[in-house]
């Protein structure tokens, strides 16, 4: 089935624009669904209210709505005052942008810093931050509501390829870099760098937190997938199975599954708790043998993301296709065309998939399906139970297999 196009946001072009540096490596939705951010190319990040985007897509028949969004909206306050209508911002980051991540604060989550007597920033309940990872190794933290720069984090020596905030509202930020390291920052402690995670032999391409913030997954220019214990900042295990560089990763909403995308033309769905591959989604048929896995350049998988229903995975490959997969089916349930796609992510409510390409963003309606009661119960159980605990439950074997996503 062909996915229905929802809309597109096109980057402005000029006849003298250099092609290099226009790549849109990252698209992000705010945790509360209020904002969409993407890199328009070179140094520019665009922040737009997501609800207005959807309204403009409807009004303008899915055509480019970027210029139709009014910029004369009341500004929001991050000083704890009454929140007004969200407004659009264009942010000049000062260097080529490689990564973006939204972070929202929960005031009750204390900083891990010992000395918390004085800080420059007091984060309120309505605080929303945007982290941008740059070509020069810097990470800049922006106030989404005002578009102002708050922090400039400097420690990486190479491109900051990916960023992810802990989902628990603690404002713990992890950055993945081409300098072969991951760094952990505490934004409630004015951006203090807490830990350097070493272990990757080459560039680190991506990182993702589990929904309970206890595990971090990182992938890079090696065939292994790394899992880290974020309470002890130590490596839990390596997942072996890919035949080429692993470039993207994301946990399922219940934390029971992990999807990884690789240049070996495959997406694997793992049980991260025991290191077993549960599903393989191939983008080349027949699949290349391991010795040739790096040769199918037109089938390289660039990005993968999990839908919020826990049933669907989206992947984006160099064969000019976006695919939607069900985790219990072998073949895609929907497809859509996209040239030179580099990244994809689901909207906060899971109804739309956004994909980035050369400074622009394209949107498709995602497969809509009512989750079964069994699946909803499975997700509820898996949010609080790892695989080892599920296998010890006094229940029939078939139910255990279902809860472990093995059937």
mmCIF file with all atom_site columns, C-alpha atoms in Angstrom, residues 5 11 29 61 80 157 191 240 259 285 329 332 350 363 391 394-395:
data_model
loop_
_atom_site.group_PDB
_atom_site.id
_atom_site.type_symbol
_atom_site.label_atom_id
_atom_site.label_alt_id
_atom_site.label_comp_id
_atom_site.label_asym_id
_atom_site.label_entity_id
_atom_site.label_seq_id
_atom_site.pdbx_PDB_ins_code
_atom_site.Cartn_x
_atom_site.Cartn_y
_atom_site.Cartn_z
_atom_site.occupancy
_atom_site.B_iso_or_equiv
_atom_site.pdbx_formal_charge
_atom_site.auth_seq_id
_atom_site.auth_comp_id
_atom_site.auth_asym_id
_atom_site.auth_atom_id
_atom_site.pdbx_PDB_model_num
ATOM 1  C CA . UNK A 1 5   ? 1.244  12.292  1.865  1.00 0.00 ? 5   UNK A CA 1
ATOM 2  C CA . UNK A 1 11  ? 13.880 24.890  2.710  1.00 0.00 ? 11  UNK A CA 1
ATOM 3  C CA . UNK A 1 29  ? 9.333  16.534  17.720 1.00 0.00 ? 29  UNK A CA 1
ATOM 4  C CA . UNK A 1 61  ? -3.680 21.081  0.318  1.00 0.00 ? 61  UNK A CA 1
ATOM 5  C CA . UNK A 1 80  ? 7.169  30.767  34.847 1.00 0.00 ? 80  UNK A CA 1
ATOM 6  C CA . UNK A 1 157 ? 36.815 17.235  19.428 1.00 0.00 ? 157 UNK A CA 1
ATOM 7  C CA . UNK A 1 191 ? 25.644 21.644  31.576 1.00 0.00 ? 191 UNK A CA 1
ATOM 8  C CA . UNK A 1 240 ? 26.557 -8.889  17.588 1.00 0.00 ? 240 UNK A CA 1
ATOM 9  C CA . UNK A 1 259 ? 15.440 -1.590  16.452 1.00 0.00 ? 259 UNK A CA 1
ATOM 10 C CA . UNK A 1 285 ? 16.259 -9.530  -1.946 1.00 0.00 ? 285 UNK A CA 1
ATOM 11 C CA . UNK A 1 329 ? 4.997  -9.375  9.470  1.00 0.00 ? 329 UNK A CA 1
ATOM 12 C CA . UNK A 1 332 ? 6.299  -3.746  4.532  1.00 0.00 ? 332 UNK A CA 1
ATOM 13 C CA . UNK A 1 350 ? 2.449  8.526   16.226 1.00 0.00 ? 350 UNK A CA 1
ATOM 14 C CA . UNK A 1 363 ? 5.304  13.975  6.064  1.00 0.00 ? 363 UNK A CA 1
ATOM 15 C CA . UNK A 1 391 ? 10.358 -15.875 31.898 1.00 0.00 ? 391 UNK A CA 1
ATOM 16 C CA . UNK A 1 394 ? 4.128  -18.909 36.608 1.00 0.00 ? 394 UNK A CA 1
ATOM 17 C CA . UNK A 1 395 ? 2.171  -18.700 33.351 1.00 0.00 ? 395 UNK A CA 1
#
